mmCIF file of C-alpha atoms and ligand atoms in Angstrom:
data_model
loop_
_atom_site.group_PDB
_atom_site.id
_atom_site.type_symbol
_atom_site.label_atom_id
_atom_site.label_comp_id
_atom_site.label_asym_id
_atom_site.label_seq_id
_atom_site.Cartn_x
_atom_site.Cartn_y
_atom_site.Cartn_z
ATOM 1 C CA MET A 1 -22.918 15.440 13.325
ATOM 2 C CA SER A 2 -24.042 12.674 10.922
ATOM 3 C CA GLU A 3 -22.211 9.711 9.386
ATOM 4 C CA SER A 4 -21.016 12.096 6.030
ATOM 5 C CA SER A 5 -17.441 13.648 7.002
ATOM 6 C CA THR A 6 -17.268 17.043 8.412
ATOM 7 C CA GLN A 7 -14.935 19.705 7.504
ATOM 8 C CA GLY A 8 -11.622 19.895 9.116
ATOM 9 C CA GLY A 9 -11.212 22.123 12.642
ATOM 10 C CA LYS A 10 -10.283 21.738 15.658
ATOM 11 C CA VAL A 11 -13.254 19.107 17.638
ATOM 12 C CA SER A 12 -13.486 17.279 20.776
ATOM 13 C CA ALA A 13 -13.761 13.455 20.553
ATOM 14 C CA ALA A 14 -15.007 11.135 23.723
ATOM 15 C CA LEU A 15 -12.047 9.027 25.014
ATOM 16 C CA VAL A 16 -12.684 5.791 25.938
ATOM 17 C CA ARG A 17 -9.901 3.428 27.092
ATOM 18 C CA GLY A 18 -12.017 0.572 27.693
ATOM 19 C CA ASP A 19 -10.529 -3.157 29.382
ATOM 20 C CA GLY A 20 -7.763 -5.345 29.011
ATOM 21 C CA ILE A 21 -4.888 -4.667 26.635
ATOM 22 C CA GLY A 22 -7.053 -0.901 26.266
ATOM 23 C CA PRO A 23 -5.565 1.731 27.626
ATOM 24 C CA GLY A 24 -1.946 0.545 26.540
ATOM 25 C CA VAL A 25 -3.410 1.164 22.628
ATOM 26 C CA VAL A 26 -5.649 4.093 22.974
ATOM 27 C CA ASP A 27 -2.542 5.183 24.928
ATOM 28 C CA SER A 28 -0.102 4.977 21.484
ATOM 29 C CA ALA A 29 -3.327 6.867 19.691
ATOM 30 C CA VAL A 30 -3.204 9.601 21.683
ATOM 31 C CA ALA A 31 0.636 10.272 21.269
ATOM 32 C CA VAL A 32 0.278 9.303 17.539
ATOM 33 C CA LEU A 33 -2.311 11.942 16.477
ATOM 34 C CA ALA A 34 -0.464 13.993 18.656
ATOM 35 C CA ALA A 35 2.631 13.804 16.927
ATOM 36 C CA ALA A 36 0.920 13.792 13.751
ATOM 37 C CA GLY A 37 -1.283 17.235 14.427
ATOM 38 C CA ALA A 38 -4.559 15.979 14.972
ATOM 39 C CA GLU A 39 -6.169 19.299 16.368
ATOM 40 C CA ILE A 40 -8.694 17.102 18.866
ATOM 41 C CA ASP A 41 -9.784 17.674 22.309
ATOM 42 C CA TRP A 42 -9.932 14.468 24.070
ATOM 43 C CA LEU A 43 -12.813 14.382 26.573
ATOM 44 C CA PRO A 44 -11.966 11.375 29.013
ATOM 45 C CA VAL A 45 -14.767 9.133 30.020
ATOM 46 C CA PRO A 46 -15.258 5.650 31.957
ATOM 47 C CA ALA A 47 -16.520 2.808 30.424
ATOM 48 C CA GLY A 48 -16.021 -1.612 31.168
ATOM 49 C CA GLU A 49 -14.962 -2.815 34.280
ATOM 50 C CA ASP A 50 -13.511 0.070 36.024
ATOM 51 C CA ALA A 51 -16.717 1.764 35.436
ATOM 52 C CA PHE A 52 -19.136 -0.379 37.123
ATOM 53 C CA ARG A 53 -17.311 -1.468 39.635
ATOM 54 C CA ASP A 54 -16.935 2.229 41.055
ATOM 55 C CA THR A 55 -20.821 3.624 40.038
ATOM 56 C CA GLY A 56 -22.932 0.039 38.922
ATOM 57 C CA SER A 57 -22.473 0.890 35.670
ATOM 58 C CA ALA A 58 -19.896 -0.808 32.305
ATOM 59 C CA LEU A 59 -21.516 2.921 30.442
ATOM 60 C CA PRO A 60 -22.403 5.960 32.857
ATOM 61 C CA ASP A 61 -24.430 8.365 31.941
ATOM 62 C CA ARG A 62 -22.192 10.946 31.713
ATOM 63 C CA THR A 63 -20.119 8.723 28.982
ATOM 64 C CA VAL A 64 -23.791 8.607 27.011
ATOM 65 C CA GLN A 65 -23.333 12.079 27.309
ATOM 66 C CA THR A 66 -20.660 13.004 26.442
ATOM 67 C CA VAL A 67 -21.069 10.970 23.270
ATOM 68 C CA ARG A 68 -24.117 12.495 21.999
ATOM 69 C CA ASP A 69 -23.011 15.659 22.787
ATOM 70 C CA THR A 70 -19.730 14.380 21.074
ATOM 71 C CA GLY A 71 -21.023 12.853 18.031
ATOM 72 C CA LEU A 72 -17.991 11.557 18.162
ATOM 73 C CA ALA A 73 -15.375 9.144 20.096
ATOM 74 C CA LEU A 74 -12.344 6.827 20.103
ATOM 75 C CA LYS A 75 -12.312 3.653 22.164
ATOM 76 C CA GLY A 76 -10.798 1.553 23.678
ATOM 77 C CA PRO A 77 -12.322 -2.903 23.170
ATOM 78 C CA MET A 78 -13.848 -3.529 25.949
ATOM 79 C CA THR A 79 -14.038 -6.386 27.995
ATOM 80 C CA VAL A 80 -17.860 -8.403 27.476
ATOM 81 C CA PRO A 81 -18.808 -10.538 30.634
ATOM 82 C CA MET A 82 -20.858 -13.967 30.091
ATOM 83 C CA SER A 83 -22.898 -12.792 32.411
ATOM 84 C CA GLY A 84 -23.880 -9.580 34.574
ATOM 85 C CA TYR A 85 -23.952 -6.137 31.937
ATOM 86 C CA PRO A 86 -24.881 -5.917 28.370
ATOM 87 C CA SER A 87 -21.823 -5.420 26.224
ATOM 88 C CA PRO A 88 -20.726 -1.668 26.421
ATOM 89 C CA ASN A 89 -19.044 -1.787 23.127
ATOM 90 C CA GLY A 90 -22.910 -2.289 21.701
ATOM 91 C CA GLY A 91 -24.575 0.202 23.870
ATOM 92 C CA MET A 92 -21.520 3.018 23.286
ATOM 93 C CA ARG A 93 -22.120 1.786 19.028
ATOM 94 C CA ASP A 94 -26.444 2.273 20.084
ATOM 95 C CA ILE A 95 -26.007 5.618 21.810
ATOM 96 C CA VAL A 96 -24.705 7.284 17.594
ATOM 97 C CA ARG A 97 -27.795 4.706 15.565
ATOM 98 C CA ALA A 98 -24.663 3.305 14.931
ATOM 99 C CA TYR A 99 -25.736 1.065 11.083
ATOM 100 C CA VAL A 100 -22.977 -0.247 9.575
ATOM 101 C CA ASN A 101 -19.133 -0.855 10.751
ATOM 102 C CA VAL A 102 -16.859 -0.233 8.301
ATOM 103 C CA ARG A 103 -12.878 -2.038 8.977
ATOM 104 C CA GLY A 104 -10.451 -2.975 7.137
ATOM 105 C CA VAL A 105 -6.497 -4.271 6.258
ATOM 106 C CA ARG A 106 -4.011 -4.352 4.017
ATOM 107 C CA HIS A 107 -0.202 -5.536 3.198
ATOM 108 C CA TYR A 108 2.994 -4.114 4.988
ATOM 109 C CA PRO A 109 5.996 -4.123 3.040
ATOM 110 C CA HIS A 110 7.037 -5.950 6.142
ATOM 111 C CA ARG A 111 9.165 -9.347 5.676
ATOM 112 C CA GLY A 112 6.740 -11.635 7.551
ATOM 113 C CA TYR A 113 3.574 -10.103 5.808
ATOM 114 C CA ALA A 114 4.750 -10.527 2.405
ATOM 115 C CA ARG A 115 2.155 -13.609 1.184
ATOM 116 C CA TYR A 116 -0.735 -10.865 -0.403
ATOM 117 C CA PRO A 117 1.146 -8.341 -1.734
ATOM 118 C CA GLY A 118 -2.715 -6.846 -3.373
ATOM 119 C CA LEU A 119 -3.858 -7.057 -0.128
ATOM 120 C CA ASP A 120 -6.533 -3.422 0.483
ATOM 121 C CA VAL A 121 -9.877 -5.060 1.950
ATOM 122 C CA THR A 122 -12.562 -3.339 3.245
ATOM 123 C CA ILE A 123 -15.249 -5.033 5.014
ATOM 124 C CA VAL A 124 -18.707 -2.818 5.090
ATOM 125 C CA ARG A 125 -21.191 -4.910 6.954
ATOM 126 C CA ASP A 126 -24.933 -3.869 8.929
ATOM 127 C CA VAL A 127 -25.104 -3.876 12.389
ATOM 128 C CA THR A 128 -28.251 -3.200 13.115
ATOM 129 C CA GLU A 129 -30.275 -6.899 12.320
ATOM 130 C CA ASP A 130 -29.124 -10.210 11.063
ATOM 131 C CA LEU A 131 -29.474 -13.254 13.162
ATOM 132 C CA THR A 132 -27.626 -11.237 15.462
ATOM 133 C CA ARG A 133 -30.329 -8.587 16.544
ATOM 134 C CA GLY A 134 -32.543 -10.965 15.851
ATOM 135 C CA ALA A 135 -35.239 -12.725 18.940
ATOM 136 C CA GLN A 136 -33.459 -15.725 19.953
ATOM 137 C CA GLN A 137 -35.086 -18.344 21.946
ATOM 138 C CA GLU A 138 -34.485 -21.615 23.914
ATOM 139 C CA THR A 139 -36.385 -24.216 24.063
ATOM 140 C CA ASP A 140 -36.965 -28.345 24.285
ATOM 141 C CA GLY A 141 -35.263 -27.102 28.169
ATOM 142 C CA GLY A 142 -32.522 -26.079 26.063
ATOM 143 C CA GLU A 143 -32.383 -29.237 23.475
ATOM 144 C CA ALA A 144 -33.055 -26.911 21.189
ATOM 145 C CA GLY A 145 -32.282 -22.865 20.265
ATOM 146 C CA ILE A 146 -33.784 -21.229 17.722
ATOM 147 C CA ALA A 147 -32.754 -17.673 15.999
ATOM 148 C CA LEU A 148 -34.670 -15.078 13.989
ATOM 149 C CA LYS A 149 -32.997 -13.843 10.752
ATOM 150 C CA VAL A 150 -33.788 -10.695 9.617
ATOM 151 C CA ILE A 151 -33.110 -8.699 6.881
ATOM 152 C CA THR A 152 -35.385 -5.614 5.865
ATOM 153 C CA ARG A 153 -34.721 -3.918 1.891
ATOM 154 C CA ALA A 154 -35.005 -0.573 4.397
ATOM 155 C CA ALA A 155 -32.124 -1.440 6.279
ATOM 156 C CA SER A 156 -29.932 -2.657 3.032
ATOM 157 C CA GLU A 157 -30.236 -0.225 0.474
ATOM 158 C CA ARG A 158 -28.817 2.330 3.385
ATOM 159 C CA LEU A 159 -26.318 -0.409 3.820
ATOM 160 C CA ALA A 160 -25.567 -0.319 0.313
ATOM 161 C CA HIS A 161 -25.560 3.449 -0.960
ATOM 162 C CA PHE A 162 -23.270 3.541 2.917
ATOM 163 C CA ALA A 163 -20.905 1.325 0.971
ATOM 164 C CA TYR A 164 -21.421 2.672 -2.931
ATOM 165 C CA GLU A 165 -20.419 5.690 -1.449
ATOM 166 C CA TRP A 166 -17.275 4.908 0.295
ATOM 167 C CA ALA A 167 -16.321 3.501 -2.397
ATOM 168 C CA ILE A 168 -16.059 6.323 -4.377
ATOM 169 C CA SER A 169 -14.929 8.368 -1.697
ATOM 170 C CA HIS A 170 -12.181 6.034 -1.101
ATOM 171 C CA GLY A 171 -10.546 5.123 -5.286
ATOM 172 C CA SER A 172 -12.087 1.891 -5.231
ATOM 173 C CA GLU A 173 -13.779 1.324 -8.830
ATOM 174 C CA THR A 174 -15.882 -2.356 -7.849
ATOM 175 C CA VAL A 175 -17.887 -3.672 -4.773
ATOM 176 C CA HIS A 176 -18.801 -7.350 -3.844
ATOM 177 C CA VAL A 177 -21.574 -8.342 -2.741
ATOM 178 C CA ALA A 178 -21.260 -11.101 -0.440
ATOM 179 C CA HIS A 179 -23.984 -13.019 0.887
ATOM 180 C CA LEU A 180 -25.825 -16.515 0.190
ATOM 181 C CA ALA A 181 -28.849 -15.330 -1.897
ATOM 182 C CA PRO A 182 -29.435 -19.483 -3.477
ATOM 183 C CA ALA A 183 -30.039 -20.793 -0.044
ATOM 184 C CA GLN A 184 -31.955 -17.859 2.100
ATOM 185 C CA ARG A 185 -33.843 -16.433 0.092
ATOM 186 C CA THR A 186 -36.506 -14.530 1.782
ATOM 187 C CA THR A 187 -33.668 -12.406 3.798
ATOM 188 C CA ASP A 188 -30.229 -12.405 1.469
ATOM 189 C CA GLY A 189 -32.124 -12.617 -2.091
ATOM 190 C CA LEU A 190 -34.136 -9.440 -0.932
ATOM 191 C CA PHE A 191 -30.583 -8.096 0.137
ATOM 192 C CA LEU A 192 -28.676 -8.899 -2.304
ATOM 193 C CA ARG A 193 -31.220 -7.676 -4.834
ATOM 194 C CA SER A 194 -31.313 -3.947 -2.534
ATOM 195 C CA ALA A 195 -27.765 -3.830 -3.037
ATOM 196 C CA LEU A 196 -28.296 -3.979 -6.840
ATOM 197 C CA SER A 197 -30.522 -2.303 -7.463
ATOM 198 C CA VAL A 198 -29.770 1.143 -5.128
ATOM 199 C CA ALA A 199 -25.565 -0.279 -7.699
ATOM 200 C CA GLU A 200 -28.412 1.178 -10.781
ATOM 201 C CA ARG A 201 -27.622 4.963 -9.176
ATOM 202 C CA TYR A 202 -23.576 4.476 -8.820
ATOM 203 C CA PRO A 203 -23.426 3.654 -12.973
ATOM 204 C CA ALA A 204 -19.260 4.211 -12.427
ATOM 205 C CA LEU A 205 -18.800 1.335 -9.696
ATOM 206 C CA ARG A 206 -17.941 -2.368 -10.670
ATOM 207 C CA VAL A 207 -21.027 -4.074 -8.364
ATOM 208 C CA VAL A 208 -19.943 -8.150 -7.989
ATOM 209 C CA GLU A 209 -22.170 -10.736 -6.800
ATOM 210 C CA GLU A 210 -20.622 -13.789 -5.275
ATOM 211 C CA ALA A 211 -22.012 -15.752 -2.223
ATOM 212 C CA ILE A 212 -19.964 -15.963 0.758
ATOM 213 C CA ASP A 213 -18.825 -19.177 0.851
ATOM 214 C CA PRO A 214 -16.408 -18.405 -2.822
ATOM 215 C CA VAL A 215 -15.601 -15.219 -1.687
ATOM 216 C CA CYS A 216 -13.677 -16.669 1.338
ATOM 217 C CA VAL A 217 -12.349 -19.251 -1.651
ATOM 218 C CA HIS A 218 -10.880 -16.343 -3.435
ATOM 219 C CA LEU A 219 -9.775 -13.876 -0.704
ATOM 220 C CA LEU A 220 -7.278 -16.684 0.593
ATOM 221 C CA GLN A 221 -6.141 -17.434 -3.155
ATOM 222 C CA ASP A 222 -5.812 -13.821 -3.913
ATOM 223 C CA PRO A 223 -7.199 -11.052 -2.782
ATOM 224 C CA SER A 224 -6.442 -7.888 -4.882
ATOM 225 C CA PRO A 225 -8.752 -7.547 -6.720
ATOM 226 C CA TYR A 226 -11.196 -7.004 -3.292
ATOM 227 C CA ARG A 227 -11.514 -4.423 -2.176
ATOM 228 C CA ILE A 228 -14.999 -3.594 -1.293
ATOM 229 C CA VAL A 229 -17.614 -6.008 0.258
ATOM 230 C CA LEU A 230 -20.513 -5.108 1.391
ATOM 231 C CA THR A 231 -22.716 -7.819 3.816
ATOM 232 C CA PRO A 232 -25.267 -9.194 6.099
ATOM 233 C CA ASN A 233 -23.714 -8.796 9.992
ATOM 234 C CA VAL A 234 -22.767 -11.809 10.308
ATOM 235 C CA TYR A 235 -20.727 -12.941 7.125
ATOM 236 C CA GLY A 236 -19.110 -9.649 7.449
ATOM 237 C CA GLY A 237 -17.646 -10.589 11.591
ATOM 238 C CA ILE A 238 -17.004 -14.054 10.385
ATOM 239 C CA LEU A 239 -15.325 -12.515 7.410
ATOM 240 C CA CYS A 240 -13.579 -9.579 9.668
ATOM 241 C CA GLY A 241 -11.229 -12.324 10.790
ATOM 242 C CA VAL A 242 -10.516 -14.272 7.274
ATOM 243 C CA VAL A 243 -8.980 -10.485 6.487
ATOM 244 C CA ALA A 244 -7.247 -10.111 9.465
ATOM 245 C CA GLY A 245 -5.619 -13.737 9.056
ATOM 246 C CA LEU A 246 -4.917 -12.681 5.826
ATOM 247 C CA ALA A 247 -2.743 -9.621 7.439
ATOM 248 C CA GLY A 248 -0.927 -11.570 9.544
ATOM 249 C CA THR A 249 -1.724 -10.497 12.293
ATOM 250 C CA VAL A 250 -5.923 -8.954 13.755
ATOM 251 C CA GLY A 251 -3.479 -6.256 15.972
ATOM 252 C CA VAL A 252 -3.111 -4.222 12.720
ATOM 253 C CA MET A 253 -7.095 -3.720 11.507
ATOM 254 C CA PRO A 254 -8.753 -0.196 12.283
ATOM 255 C CA GLY A 255 -12.942 0.007 12.527
ATOM 256 C CA GLY A 256 -15.019 2.991 12.468
ATOM 257 C CA ASN A 257 -19.102 2.683 13.014
ATOM 258 C CA PHE A 258 -21.197 5.067 11.214
ATOM 259 C CA GLY A 259 -24.576 6.488 12.388
ATOM 260 C CA PRO A 260 -26.945 9.439 11.667
ATOM 261 C CA ASP A 261 -26.161 10.001 15.749
ATOM 262 C CA GLY A 262 -22.034 10.282 14.945
ATOM 263 C CA ALA A 263 -19.409 8.381 14.929
ATOM 264 C CA VAL A 264 -17.501 5.524 17.264
ATOM 265 C CA PHE A 265 -13.725 3.922 16.025
ATOM 266 C CA GLU A 266 -12.234 1.017 17.346
ATOM 267 C CA ALA A 267 -10.037 -1.555 16.571
ATOM 268 C CA GLY A 268 -10.933 -4.978 15.195
ATOM 269 C CA HIS A 269 -9.479 -6.962 18.605
ATOM 270 C CA GLY A 270 -10.801 -7.661 21.038
ATOM 271 C CA SER A 271 -9.399 -6.998 25.134
ATOM 272 C CA ALA A 272 -6.909 -10.054 25.048
ATOM 273 C CA PRO A 273 -6.872 -9.768 29.233
ATOM 274 C CA ARG A 274 -4.520 -12.260 29.671
ATOM 275 C CA TYR A 275 -2.424 -9.416 27.649
ATOM 276 C CA ALA A 276 -3.955 -6.246 30.219
ATOM 277 C CA GLY A 277 -0.506 -4.576 31.086
ATOM 278 C CA THR A 278 2.246 -6.284 29.634
ATOM 279 C CA ASP A 279 2.521 -3.694 27.201
ATOM 280 C CA THR A 280 2.715 -6.421 25.041
ATOM 281 C CA ALA A 281 0.056 -5.831 22.759
ATOM 282 C CA ASN A 282 0.833 -3.874 19.089
ATOM 283 C CA PRO A 283 -1.217 -0.762 19.006
ATOM 284 C CA VAL A 284 -1.501 -0.098 15.133
ATOM 285 C CA GLY A 285 -5.369 -1.118 14.397
ATOM 286 C CA LEU A 286 -6.110 1.345 17.205
ATOM 287 C CA ILE A 287 -3.551 3.692 15.816
ATOM 288 C CA LEU A 288 -5.869 3.341 12.094
ATOM 289 C CA SER A 289 -8.889 3.983 13.702
ATOM 290 C CA GLY A 290 -8.172 7.112 15.054
ATOM 291 C CA ALA A 291 -6.461 8.173 11.725
ATOM 292 C CA MET A 292 -10.388 7.119 9.949
ATOM 293 C CA LEU A 293 -12.156 9.129 13.143
ATOM 294 C CA LEU A 294 -9.546 12.283 11.352
ATOM 295 C CA ASP A 295 -10.270 11.355 7.770
ATOM 296 C CA HIS A 296 -13.676 11.898 9.041
ATOM 297 C CA VAL A 297 -13.790 15.601 11.531
ATOM 298 C CA GLY A 298 -11.849 16.009 7.422
ATOM 299 C CA GLN A 299 -8.245 16.190 9.022
ATOM 300 C CA ARG A 300 -7.920 13.577 6.235
ATOM 301 C CA ASP A 301 -4.154 14.931 5.606
ATOM 302 C CA VAL A 302 -3.115 14.481 9.603
ATOM 303 C CA GLY A 303 -5.026 11.577 8.607
ATOM 304 C CA GLU A 304 -2.086 10.358 6.448
ATOM 305 C CA ARG A 305 0.643 11.090 8.057
ATOM 306 C CA VAL A 306 -0.776 8.665 10.922
ATOM 307 C CA ARG A 307 -0.991 6.049 8.055
ATOM 308 C CA GLN A 308 2.198 6.643 6.699
ATOM 309 C CA GLY A 309 4.136 6.787 10.029
ATOM 310 C CA VAL A 310 2.128 3.257 10.533
ATOM 311 C CA PHE A 311 3.623 1.830 6.925
ATOM 312 C CA ASP A 312 6.811 3.054 7.603
ATOM 313 C CA THR A 313 6.944 2.288 10.963
ATOM 314 C CA ILE A 314 6.221 -1.715 9.882
ATOM 315 C CA ALA A 315 8.268 -1.411 6.769
ATOM 316 C CA GLU A 316 11.268 -0.108 8.576
ATOM 317 C CA GLY A 317 10.788 -3.721 10.729
ATOM 318 C CA VAL A 318 13.296 -2.173 14.221
ATOM 319 C CA ALA A 319 9.645 -1.451 16.352
ATOM 320 C CA LEU A 320 7.563 -4.157 16.281
ATOM 321 C CA THR A 321 5.556 -5.814 18.466
ATOM 322 C CA ARG A 322 5.502 -9.355 19.015
ATOM 323 C CA ASP A 323 2.131 -10.385 16.710
ATOM 324 C CA LEU A 324 4.568 -8.631 13.929
ATOM 325 C CA GLY A 325 6.617 -11.171 14.449
ATOM 326 C CA GLY A 326 9.249 -8.698 16.385
ATOM 327 C CA ALA A 327 9.972 -8.429 20.498
ATOM 328 C CA ALA A 328 9.307 -5.075 20.957
ATOM 329 C CA THR A 329 6.695 -3.316 23.098
ATOM 330 C CA THR A 330 3.752 -1.041 22.266
ATOM 331 C CA SER A 331 5.275 2.410 24.234
ATOM 332 C CA GLU A 332 8.185 0.793 22.032
ATOM 333 C CA PHE A 333 6.503 0.916 18.711
ATOM 334 C CA THR A 334 4.257 3.916 19.766
ATOM 335 C CA ALA A 335 7.313 6.019 20.202
ATOM 336 C CA ARG A 336 9.575 4.794 16.898
ATOM 337 C CA CYS A 337 5.763 5.664 14.745
ATOM 338 C CA CYS A 338 6.208 8.935 16.192
ATOM 339 C CA ALA A 339 9.457 10.061 15.687
ATOM 340 C CA LEU A 340 9.068 9.022 12.171
ATOM 341 C CA ILE A 341 6.145 11.305 12.193
ATOM 342 C CA GLU A 342 8.080 14.382 13.246
ATOM 343 C CA LYS A 343 11.059 13.600 11.491
HETATM 344 P P1 NAD B 401 -9.389 -10.614 21.793
HETATM 345 O O1 NAD B 401 -9.046 -9.787 20.115
HETATM 346 O O2 NAD B 401 -9.138 -9.503 22.463
HETATM 347 O O3 NAD B 401 -8.619 -12.006 21.303
HETATM 348 C C1 NAD B 401 -8.205 -13.200 20.242
HETATM 349 C C2 NAD B 401 -6.919 -13.140 20.492
HETATM 350 O O4 NAD B 401 -6.233 -11.777 20.031
HETATM 351 C C3 NAD B 401 -5.852 -12.331 21.803
HETATM 352 O O5 NAD B 401 -5.177 -14.177 22.923
HETATM 353 C C4 NAD B 401 -4.435 -12.072 20.890
HETATM 354 O O6 NAD B 401 -3.276 -13.040 21.191
HETATM 355 C C5 NAD B 401 -4.396 -11.383 19.916
HETATM 356 N N1 NAD B 401 -5.436 -9.962 19.925
HETATM 357 C C6 NAD B 401 -6.325 -9.566 20.177
HETATM 358 N N2 NAD B 401 -5.339 -8.067 19.892
HETATM 359 C C7 NAD B 401 -4.560 -7.636 20.390
HETATM 360 C C8 NAD B 401 -3.661 -6.810 19.841
HETATM 361 N N3 NAD B 401 -3.944 -5.523 19.883
HETATM 362 N N4 NAD B 401 -2.099 -7.442 19.622
HETATM 363 C C9 NAD B 401 -1.551 -8.060 19.560
HETATM 364 N N5 NAD B 401 -2.578 -9.261 19.505
HETATM 365 C C10 NAD B 401 -3.493 -9.085 19.892
HETATM 366 O O7 NAD B 401 -11.164 -11.933 21.026
HETATM 367 P P2 NAD B 401 -11.300 -12.505 22.509
HETATM 368 O O8 NAD B 401 -9.965 -13.155 23.489
HETATM 369 O O9 NAD B 401 -11.880 -13.509 21.512
HETATM 370 O O10 NAD B 401 -11.670 -11.175 23.698
HETATM 371 C C11 NAD B 401 -11.733 -10.610 24.089
HETATM 372 C C12 NAD B 401 -12.829 -10.247 24.663
HETATM 373 O O11 NAD B 401 -12.706 -8.832 24.182
HETATM 374 C C13 NAD B 401 -13.669 -10.786 25.424
HETATM 375 O O12 NAD B 401 -14.563 -10.912 26.497
HETATM 376 C C14 NAD B 401 -14.411 -9.936 23.949
HETATM 377 O O13 NAD B 401 -16.272 -9.748 24.251
HETATM 378 C C15 NAD B 401 -14.410 -8.873 23.749
HETATM 379 N N6 NAD B 401 -13.985 -8.001 22.872
HETATM 380 C C16 NAD B 401 -14.216 -7.002 22.796
HETATM 381 C C17 NAD B 401 -14.679 -6.036 21.194
HETATM 382 C C18 NAD B 401 -14.256 -4.607 20.990
HETATM 383 O O14 NAD B 401 -14.865 -3.736 22.038
HETATM 384 N N7 NAD B 401 -15.220 -4.087 20.240
HETATM 385 C C19 NAD B 401 -14.206 -7.267 20.035
HETATM 386 C C20 NAD B 401 -14.329 -8.225 20.442
HETATM 387 C C21 NAD B 401 -14.080 -8.923 21.804
#
């Protein structure tokens, strides 16, 4: 399966429940997708803390093989220990050779979220290079740190293509390219030039370049002109936090990672270990990640039913989780969302 969408029919997908709040929100997503009529054969596989305890690996071979075979996964967040084992989240993305991470937020017509009625922003960011994937070194006995920022034309052009295609397939006429080219000429300058040169092949799109600092200012003032923001890895991660704040909670941000060998879908939040087992987490991010998976495999109408169910549940306002201003549990939100979808 490639990064482009596939067409309809029942598909198999690896299912990783994750750590902390992960199992609760993943179970919620599976229930809501089933209520909407999703045709997915879920293949539950171990990963994360339990898998490490049981097998000595946070990403056991069976899990790697299942993701490789299906090219498709829905995963809960996994805790990344400061030391011990490498991030199984990054490991999952690497199996499909993901090069792009897509995360979006939108406005919901609920009283607590009326601040940004025009909010509908998707961040399309690279996940293969920049500061976090380049060489890092501690020097001077720990008194200095060096991190190498790497940006290439090939990766930037591939990412830009993906962002412009995403914009077209999701009905967006405008893409903003967020960068720091004047200050980081060799890296961000190359990223920007690459994005603009690819844009010449998309005359129907309005591609607007803007430095990252005014992008942040303008998003906070009025996000409505922004639909798709194309940006390198590090700025993209920060912008995801900014737009999650505009949405009122990180709990409503879905995400997908796409590569030539498949796609891995996961919410924009982490495992929030403090809330593990409390049944209080907002499952919307994971449910909407499931809707993105449905779009990807050609079950767009089912994905749309899932999105409508989430929209209706939040708009109705009677089963909202704590971060949405309510007092409902994850299970209560899930039950209400399923009921509205099945009505
Ligand atoms: P986090 O997103 O887990 O939690 C930050 C805060 O956001 C939480 O305390 C909680 O108040 C809120 N929050 C997060 N998800 C929520 C939800 N669904 N509903 C309601 N509130 C929610 O971020 P963190 O504390 O920095 O990270 C915790 C662990 O998760 C770390 O080990 C980190 O490495 C890992 N992590 C994993 C992923 C991933 O799986 N892709 C992403 C980010 C962090």
